[in-house]
Coordinates of C-alpha atoms and ligand atoms in Angstrom, one line a residue:
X1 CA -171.2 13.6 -33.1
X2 CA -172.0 16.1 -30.5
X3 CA -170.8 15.8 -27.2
X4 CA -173.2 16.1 -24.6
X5 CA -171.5 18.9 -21.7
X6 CA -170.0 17.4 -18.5
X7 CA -172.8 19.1 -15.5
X8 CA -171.5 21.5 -13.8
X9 CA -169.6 20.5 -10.2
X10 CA -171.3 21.1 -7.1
X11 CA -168.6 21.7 -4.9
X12 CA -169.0 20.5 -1.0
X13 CA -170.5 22.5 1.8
X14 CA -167.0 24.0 3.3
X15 CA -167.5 24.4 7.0
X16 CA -164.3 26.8 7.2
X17 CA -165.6 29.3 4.2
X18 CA -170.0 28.4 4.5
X19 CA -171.8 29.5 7.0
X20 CA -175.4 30.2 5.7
X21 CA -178.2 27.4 5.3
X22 CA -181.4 27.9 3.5
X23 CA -184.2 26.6 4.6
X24 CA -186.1 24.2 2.4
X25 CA -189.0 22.8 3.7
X26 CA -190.5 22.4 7.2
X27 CA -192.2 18.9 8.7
X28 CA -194.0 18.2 11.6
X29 CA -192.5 14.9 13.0
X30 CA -195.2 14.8 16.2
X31 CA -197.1 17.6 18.0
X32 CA -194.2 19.3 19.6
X33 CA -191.5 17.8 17.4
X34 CA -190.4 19.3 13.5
X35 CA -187.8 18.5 11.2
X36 CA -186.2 21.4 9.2
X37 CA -184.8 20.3 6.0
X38 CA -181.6 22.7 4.9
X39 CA -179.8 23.4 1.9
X40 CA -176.6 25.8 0.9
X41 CA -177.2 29.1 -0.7
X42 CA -175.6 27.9 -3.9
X43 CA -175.8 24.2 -5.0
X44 CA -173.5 22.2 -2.4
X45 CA -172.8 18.7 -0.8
X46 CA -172.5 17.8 3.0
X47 CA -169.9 16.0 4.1
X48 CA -170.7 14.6 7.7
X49 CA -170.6 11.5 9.6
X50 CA -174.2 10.1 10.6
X51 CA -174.5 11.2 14.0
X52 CA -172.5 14.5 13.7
X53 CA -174.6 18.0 14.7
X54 CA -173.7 21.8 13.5
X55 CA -174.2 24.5 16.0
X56 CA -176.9 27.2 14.7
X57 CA -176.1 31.0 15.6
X58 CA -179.7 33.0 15.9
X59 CA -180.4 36.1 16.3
X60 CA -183.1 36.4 18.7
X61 CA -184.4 39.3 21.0
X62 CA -181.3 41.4 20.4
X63 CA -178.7 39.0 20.6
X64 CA -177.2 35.5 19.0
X65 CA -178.0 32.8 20.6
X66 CA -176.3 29.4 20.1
X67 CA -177.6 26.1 20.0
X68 CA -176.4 22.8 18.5
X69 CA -178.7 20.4 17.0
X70 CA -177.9 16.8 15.2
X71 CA -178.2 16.0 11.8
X72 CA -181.0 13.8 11.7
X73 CA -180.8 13.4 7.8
X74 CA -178.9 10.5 6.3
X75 CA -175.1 11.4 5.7
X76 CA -175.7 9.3 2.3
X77 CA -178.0 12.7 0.9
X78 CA -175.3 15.2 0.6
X79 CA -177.7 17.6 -0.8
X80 CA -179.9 18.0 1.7
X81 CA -178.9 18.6 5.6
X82 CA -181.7 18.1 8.3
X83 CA -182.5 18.8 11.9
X84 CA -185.4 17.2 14.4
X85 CA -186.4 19.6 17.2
X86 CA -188.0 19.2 20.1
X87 CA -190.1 22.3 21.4
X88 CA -188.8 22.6 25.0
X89 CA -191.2 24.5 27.0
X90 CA -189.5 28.1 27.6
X91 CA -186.9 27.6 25.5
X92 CA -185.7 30.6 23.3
X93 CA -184.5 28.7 20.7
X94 CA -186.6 25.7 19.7
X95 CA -189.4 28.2 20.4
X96 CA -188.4 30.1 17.9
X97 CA -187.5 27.9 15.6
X98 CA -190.8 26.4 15.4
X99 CA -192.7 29.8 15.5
X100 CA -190.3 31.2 12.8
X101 CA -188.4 29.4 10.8
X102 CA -189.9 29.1 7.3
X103 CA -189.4 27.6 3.9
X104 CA -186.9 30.6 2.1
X105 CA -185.3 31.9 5.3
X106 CA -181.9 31.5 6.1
X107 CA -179.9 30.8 9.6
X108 CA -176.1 30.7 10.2
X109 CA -174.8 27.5 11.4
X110 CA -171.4 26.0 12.1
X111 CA -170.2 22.2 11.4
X112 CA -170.6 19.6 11.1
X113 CA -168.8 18.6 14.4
X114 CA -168.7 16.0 16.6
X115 CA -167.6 12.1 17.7
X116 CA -170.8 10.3 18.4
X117 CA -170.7 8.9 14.7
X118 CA -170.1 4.6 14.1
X119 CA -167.2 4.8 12.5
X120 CA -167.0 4.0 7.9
X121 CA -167.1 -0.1 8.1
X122 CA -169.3 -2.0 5.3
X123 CA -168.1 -5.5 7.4
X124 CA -171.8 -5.9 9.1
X125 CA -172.0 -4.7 13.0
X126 CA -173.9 -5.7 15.4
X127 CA -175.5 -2.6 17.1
X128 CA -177.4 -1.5 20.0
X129 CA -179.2 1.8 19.7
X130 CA -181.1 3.1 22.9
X131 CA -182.4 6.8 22.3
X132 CA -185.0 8.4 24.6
X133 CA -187.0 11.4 23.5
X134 CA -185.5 13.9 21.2
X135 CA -182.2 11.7 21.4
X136 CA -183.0 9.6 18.7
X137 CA -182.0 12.0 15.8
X138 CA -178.0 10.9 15.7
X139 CA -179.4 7.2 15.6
X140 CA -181.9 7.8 12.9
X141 CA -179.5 9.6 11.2
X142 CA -177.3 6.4 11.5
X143 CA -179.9 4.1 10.6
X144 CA -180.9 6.2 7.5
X145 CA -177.4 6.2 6.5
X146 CA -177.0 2.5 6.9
X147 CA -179.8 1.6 4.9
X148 CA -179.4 3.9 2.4
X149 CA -175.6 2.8 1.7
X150 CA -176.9 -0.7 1.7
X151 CA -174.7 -1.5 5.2
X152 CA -176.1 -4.9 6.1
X153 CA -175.7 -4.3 10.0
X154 CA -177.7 -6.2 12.4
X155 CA -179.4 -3.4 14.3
X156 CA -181.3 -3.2 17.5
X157 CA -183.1 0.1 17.6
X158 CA -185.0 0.6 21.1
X159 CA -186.5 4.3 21.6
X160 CA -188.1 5.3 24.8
X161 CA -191.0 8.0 24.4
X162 CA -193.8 9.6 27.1
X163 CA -196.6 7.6 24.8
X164 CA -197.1 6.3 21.4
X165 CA -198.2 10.0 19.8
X166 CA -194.4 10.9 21.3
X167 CA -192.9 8.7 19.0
X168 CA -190.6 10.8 16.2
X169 CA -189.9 8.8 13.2
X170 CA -192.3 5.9 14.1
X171 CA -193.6 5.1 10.7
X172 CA -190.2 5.5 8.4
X173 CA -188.6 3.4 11.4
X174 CA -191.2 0.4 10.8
X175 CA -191.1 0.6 7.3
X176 CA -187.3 0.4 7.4
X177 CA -187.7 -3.0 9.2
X178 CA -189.4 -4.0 5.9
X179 CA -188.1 -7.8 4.8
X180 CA -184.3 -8.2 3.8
X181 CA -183.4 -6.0 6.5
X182 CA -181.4 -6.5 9.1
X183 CA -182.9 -3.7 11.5
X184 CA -185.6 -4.3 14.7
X185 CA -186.9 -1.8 15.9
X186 CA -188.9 -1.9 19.6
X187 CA -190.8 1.5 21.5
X188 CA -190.9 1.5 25.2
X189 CA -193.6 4.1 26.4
X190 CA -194.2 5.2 29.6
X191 CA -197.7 5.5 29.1
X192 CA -200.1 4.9 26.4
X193 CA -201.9 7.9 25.7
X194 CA -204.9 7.6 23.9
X195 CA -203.6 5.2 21.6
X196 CA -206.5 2.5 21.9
X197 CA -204.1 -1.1 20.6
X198 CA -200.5 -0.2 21.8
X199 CA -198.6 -3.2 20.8
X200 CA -195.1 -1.7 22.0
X201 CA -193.5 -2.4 25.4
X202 CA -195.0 0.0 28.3
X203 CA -193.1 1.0 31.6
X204 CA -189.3 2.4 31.4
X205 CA -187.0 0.6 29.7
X206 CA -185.2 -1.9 32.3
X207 CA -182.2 -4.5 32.0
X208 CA -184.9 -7.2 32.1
X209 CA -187.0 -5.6 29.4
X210 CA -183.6 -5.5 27.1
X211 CA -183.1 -9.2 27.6
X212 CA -186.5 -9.6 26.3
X213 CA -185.9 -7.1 23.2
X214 CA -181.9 -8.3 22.3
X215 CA -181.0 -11.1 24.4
X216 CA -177.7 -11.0 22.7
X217 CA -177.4 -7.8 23.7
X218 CA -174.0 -8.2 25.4
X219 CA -172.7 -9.0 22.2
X220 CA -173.6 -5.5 20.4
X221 CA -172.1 -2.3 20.1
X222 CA -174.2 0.1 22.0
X223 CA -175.0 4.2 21.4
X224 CA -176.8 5.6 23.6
X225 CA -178.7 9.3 23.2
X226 CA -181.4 11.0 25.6
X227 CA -182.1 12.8 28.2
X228 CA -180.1 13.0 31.4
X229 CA -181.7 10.7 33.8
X230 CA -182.6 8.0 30.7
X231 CA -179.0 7.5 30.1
X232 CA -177.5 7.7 33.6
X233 CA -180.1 4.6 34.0
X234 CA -179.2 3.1 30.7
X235 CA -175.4 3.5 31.5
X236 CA -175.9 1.7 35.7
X237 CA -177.9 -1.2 34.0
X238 CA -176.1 -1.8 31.7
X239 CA -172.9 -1.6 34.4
X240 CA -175.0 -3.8 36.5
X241 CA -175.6 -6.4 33.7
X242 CA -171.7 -6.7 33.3
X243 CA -171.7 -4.9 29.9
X244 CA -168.0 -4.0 28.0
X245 CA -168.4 -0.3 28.7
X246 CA -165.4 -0.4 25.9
X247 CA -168.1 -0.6 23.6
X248 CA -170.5 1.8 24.9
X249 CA -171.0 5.5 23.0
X250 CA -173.1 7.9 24.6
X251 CA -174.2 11.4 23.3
X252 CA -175.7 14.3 25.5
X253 CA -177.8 16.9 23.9
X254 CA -176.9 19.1 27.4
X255 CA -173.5 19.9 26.8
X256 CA -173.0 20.6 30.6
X257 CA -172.9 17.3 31.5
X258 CA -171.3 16.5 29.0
X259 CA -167.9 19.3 30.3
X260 CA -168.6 17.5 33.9
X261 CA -168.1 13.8 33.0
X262 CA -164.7 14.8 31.1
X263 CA -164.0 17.2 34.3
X264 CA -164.3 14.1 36.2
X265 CA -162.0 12.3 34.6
X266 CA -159.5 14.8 33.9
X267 CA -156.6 15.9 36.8
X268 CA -158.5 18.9 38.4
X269 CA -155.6 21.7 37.5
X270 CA -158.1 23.9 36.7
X271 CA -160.7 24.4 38.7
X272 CA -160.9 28.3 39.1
X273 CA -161.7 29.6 42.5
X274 CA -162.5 33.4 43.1
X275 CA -159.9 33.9 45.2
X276 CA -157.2 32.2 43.1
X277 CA -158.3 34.7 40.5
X278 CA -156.2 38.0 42.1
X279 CA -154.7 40.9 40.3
X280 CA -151.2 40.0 41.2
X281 CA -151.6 36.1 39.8
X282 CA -152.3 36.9 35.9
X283 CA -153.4 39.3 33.0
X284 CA -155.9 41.8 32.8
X285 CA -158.7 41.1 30.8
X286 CA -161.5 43.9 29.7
X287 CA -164.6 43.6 28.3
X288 CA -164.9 46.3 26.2
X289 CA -168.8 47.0 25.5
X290 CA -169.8 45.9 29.5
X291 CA -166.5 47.8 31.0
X292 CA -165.9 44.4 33.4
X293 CA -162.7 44.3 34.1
X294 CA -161.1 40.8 36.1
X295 CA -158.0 38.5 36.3
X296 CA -157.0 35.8 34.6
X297 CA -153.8 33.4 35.4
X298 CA -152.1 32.7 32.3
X299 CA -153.0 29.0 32.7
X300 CA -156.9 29.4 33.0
X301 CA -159.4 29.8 30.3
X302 CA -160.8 33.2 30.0
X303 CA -164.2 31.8 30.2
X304 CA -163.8 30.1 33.7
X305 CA -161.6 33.4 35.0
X306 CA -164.7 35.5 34.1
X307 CA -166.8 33.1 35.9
X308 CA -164.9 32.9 39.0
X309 CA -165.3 36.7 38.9
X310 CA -169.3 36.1 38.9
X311 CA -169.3 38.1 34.9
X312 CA -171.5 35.9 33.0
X313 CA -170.2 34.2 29.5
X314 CA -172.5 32.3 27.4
X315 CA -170.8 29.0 26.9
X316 CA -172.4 25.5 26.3
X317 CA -169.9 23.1 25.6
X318 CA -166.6 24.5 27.5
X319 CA -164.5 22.9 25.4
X320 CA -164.2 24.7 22.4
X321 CA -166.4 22.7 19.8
X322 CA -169.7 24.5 19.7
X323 CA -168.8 28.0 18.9
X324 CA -171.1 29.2 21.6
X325 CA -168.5 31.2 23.5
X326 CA -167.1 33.4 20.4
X327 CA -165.9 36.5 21.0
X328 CA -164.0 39.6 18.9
X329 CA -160.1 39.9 20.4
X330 CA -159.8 43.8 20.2
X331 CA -156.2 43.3 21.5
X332 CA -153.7 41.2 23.3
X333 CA -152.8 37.9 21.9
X334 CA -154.1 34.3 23.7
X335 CA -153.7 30.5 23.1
X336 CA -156.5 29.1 21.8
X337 CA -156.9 24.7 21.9
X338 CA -160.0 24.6 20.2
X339 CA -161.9 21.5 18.5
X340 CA -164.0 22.6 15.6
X341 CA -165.7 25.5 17.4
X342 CA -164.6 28.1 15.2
X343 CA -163.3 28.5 11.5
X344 CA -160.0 29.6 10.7
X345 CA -160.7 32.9 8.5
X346 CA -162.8 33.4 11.9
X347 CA -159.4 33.2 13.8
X348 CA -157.8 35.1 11.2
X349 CA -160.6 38.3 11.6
X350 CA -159.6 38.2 15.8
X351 CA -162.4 35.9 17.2
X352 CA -161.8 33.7 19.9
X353 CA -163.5 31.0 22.0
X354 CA -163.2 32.1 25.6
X355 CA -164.1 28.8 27.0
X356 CA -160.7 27.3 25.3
X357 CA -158.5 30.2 25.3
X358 CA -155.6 31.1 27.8
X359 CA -154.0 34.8 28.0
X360 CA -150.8 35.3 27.1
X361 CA -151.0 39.2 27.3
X362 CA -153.5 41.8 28.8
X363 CA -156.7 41.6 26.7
X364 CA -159.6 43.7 25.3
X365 CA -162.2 41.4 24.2
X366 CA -165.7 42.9 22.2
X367 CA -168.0 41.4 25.0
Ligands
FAD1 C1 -174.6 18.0 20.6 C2 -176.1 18.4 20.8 C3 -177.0 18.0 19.9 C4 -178.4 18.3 20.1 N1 -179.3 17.8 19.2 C5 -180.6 18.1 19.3 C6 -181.6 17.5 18.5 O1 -181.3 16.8 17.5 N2 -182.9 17.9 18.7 C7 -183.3 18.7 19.7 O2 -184.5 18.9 19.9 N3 -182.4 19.2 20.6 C8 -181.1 18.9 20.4 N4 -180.1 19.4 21.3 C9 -180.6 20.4 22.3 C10 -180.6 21.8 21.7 O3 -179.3 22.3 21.5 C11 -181.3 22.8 22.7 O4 -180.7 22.7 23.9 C12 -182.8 22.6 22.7 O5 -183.4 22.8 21.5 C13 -183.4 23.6 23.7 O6 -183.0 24.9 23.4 P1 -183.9 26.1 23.9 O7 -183.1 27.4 23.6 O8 -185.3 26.1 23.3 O9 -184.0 25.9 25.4 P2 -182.9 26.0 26.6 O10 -183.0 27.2 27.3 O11 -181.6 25.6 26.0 O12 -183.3 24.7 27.5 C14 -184.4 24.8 28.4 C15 -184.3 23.6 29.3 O13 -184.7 22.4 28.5 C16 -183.7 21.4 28.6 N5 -183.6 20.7 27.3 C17 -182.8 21.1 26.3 N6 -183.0 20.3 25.2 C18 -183.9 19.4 25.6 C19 -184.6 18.4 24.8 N7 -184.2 18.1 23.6 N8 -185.6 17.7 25.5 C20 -185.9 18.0 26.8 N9 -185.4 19.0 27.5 C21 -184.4 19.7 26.9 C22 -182.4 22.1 29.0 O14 -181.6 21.2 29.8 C23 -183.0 23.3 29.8 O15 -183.1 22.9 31.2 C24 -178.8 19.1 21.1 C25 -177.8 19.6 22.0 C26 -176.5 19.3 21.9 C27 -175.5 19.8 22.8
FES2 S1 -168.7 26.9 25.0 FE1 -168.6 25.7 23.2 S2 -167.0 26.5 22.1 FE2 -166.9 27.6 24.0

């Protein structure tokens, strides 16, 4: 008898060795919101953690420009990796992305990366998800994953939007609240639009208006993803409701606030002043294609040293996970604490993060 042929492997996406997504297939989500569905060059499975992003490297107008974005696909689809964008009014990238990003082209991305994920647990959770705006792609990503692997967690999904035509996701999330689930799903709106029977809450989500959506809310685990101001006011409701903030996971998509909340809680040993930054007090650091020249102590990172000498470096996270900051070592040698920022054959061809690296030499850096 003839032996049917084992199909061939497909290997998993490697994040140290893979760097090039195809793009598959292009969705509009709302009117200013569009999902770009991703696959490898070659046949290839993701390996993330719902609620995980990768950081896309574009080249646009002349130069490449970073930007992060979450998966919003369900980690339980390794085939397939997707992104939800928001169109941010002057914004290079998501600009461009919707302008030109098509089915067939390709983009260079790095991850996935990140910590904003629930944790592997099939014993049923009880969770809290509060997104506003854009936010809500690590949650749905969450959610999709949950129901997809069958995870019987009692969910409370509350997204805040402008008005009903602002909601992304609206229709998949009611039909995922279909019977034998576990998930409820509630849209606050500031306003309604010209949506004629709104049915949702209206006004800005409030601690009174949770009690009414998940009185048992202070029994939940809560993840929180949106704008600034939505989850500073999530976060002081909450605080004022006498929440566990133990169990409270927030993600910002503005990766500046992000680098000031862990400033804030970090000894400030740091904090780079110009006049700290003299040519007696550290190394000399040359950027090789501008011809700026400055000084940087051997305990600062070359990223803040520049700043404090007013040179401009493009860095978004500061902490060495986005890859934002990279940059070609020509020579000198530094130490580099980096989290996921940067792969190691990258290491091994002289990049470096600037945000995350200290000098341990004189340096000429590509820049
Ligand atoms: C970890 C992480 C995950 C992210 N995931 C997503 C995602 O899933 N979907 C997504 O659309 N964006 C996401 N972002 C934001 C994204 O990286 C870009 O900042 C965004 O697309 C704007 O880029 P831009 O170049 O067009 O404009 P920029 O020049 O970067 O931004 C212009 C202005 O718009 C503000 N802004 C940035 N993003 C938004 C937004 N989403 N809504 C409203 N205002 C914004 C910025 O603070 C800035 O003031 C994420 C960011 C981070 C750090
Ligand atoms: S700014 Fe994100 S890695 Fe340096």
């Amino acid at each position: 008898m003839q032996q049917d042929a084992a199909p061939p492997a497909v290997r998993d996406w490697d994040p140290e060795t893979d760097d090039t997504l195809v793009c598959r297939a292009v969705r509009d989500e709302t009117h200013d919101v569009k999902t770009f569905v991703f696959s490898a060059r070659h046949p290839c499975l993701f390996r993330f953690k719902p609620g995980q992003f990768i950081t896309l490297e574009l080249p646009i107008g002349g130069e490449t420009i970073h930007r992060s974005y979450t998966v919003s696909s369900s980690a339980a689809r390794p085939h397939r990796l997707s992104i939800t964008v928001k169109r941010v009014p002057g914004g290079p990238v998501s600009n461009w992305l919707h302008d030109t990003l098509k089915p067939g082209d390709t983009v260079r991305a790095v991850g996935p990366l990140g910590e904003f994920t629930p944790g592997g647990s099939e014993a049923p959770r009880k969770f809290l998800f509060l997104s506003g705006g854009s936010g809500i792609t690590p949650l749905m990503s969450m959610t999709r994953t949950f129901d997809d692997l069958g995870e019987d967690h009692d969910v409370v999904f509350v997204h805040a939007a402008r008005t009903p035509a602002d909601i992304v996701f609206r229709r998949e999330l009611d039909a995922l609240t279909g019977p034998g689930r576990r998930l409820r799903v509630a849209h606050v709106c500031e306003g309604v639009g010209s949506e004629a029977h709104w049915a949702g809450f209206t006004g800005r989500l409030s601690l009174p208006m949770l009690g009414l959506i998940a009185p048992d809310f202070m029994e939940r685990e809560v993840y929180v993803c949106g704008p600034g101001p939505f989850m500073k006011a999530v976060r002081a409701f909450l605080e004022e409701g006498g929440f566990d903030m133990g169990r409270y996971h927030q993600e910002s998509f503005n990766f500046e606030e992000l680098s000031a909340e862990l400033a804030a809680g970090e000894p400030p040993v740091e904090a780079a002043s110009a006049q700290e930054v003299t040519p007696s007090a550290g190394f000399r650091i040359e950027f090789a294609k501008t011809g700026k020249i400055f000084t940087c102590p051997p305990d600062m990172a070359l990223a803040d040293a520049a700043s404090a000498a007013d040179i401009r470096v493009p860095t978004s996270c500061s902490r060495g996970l986005c890859g934002t900051c990279k940059s070609k070592l020509i020579s000198g040698t530094v130490e580099m604490n980096h989290t996921g920022g940067i792969r190691k054959r990258e290491i091994d061809q002289g990049l470096i993060l600037l945000c995350c690296s200290r000098p341990t030499s004189d340096l000429v850096i590509e820049r």
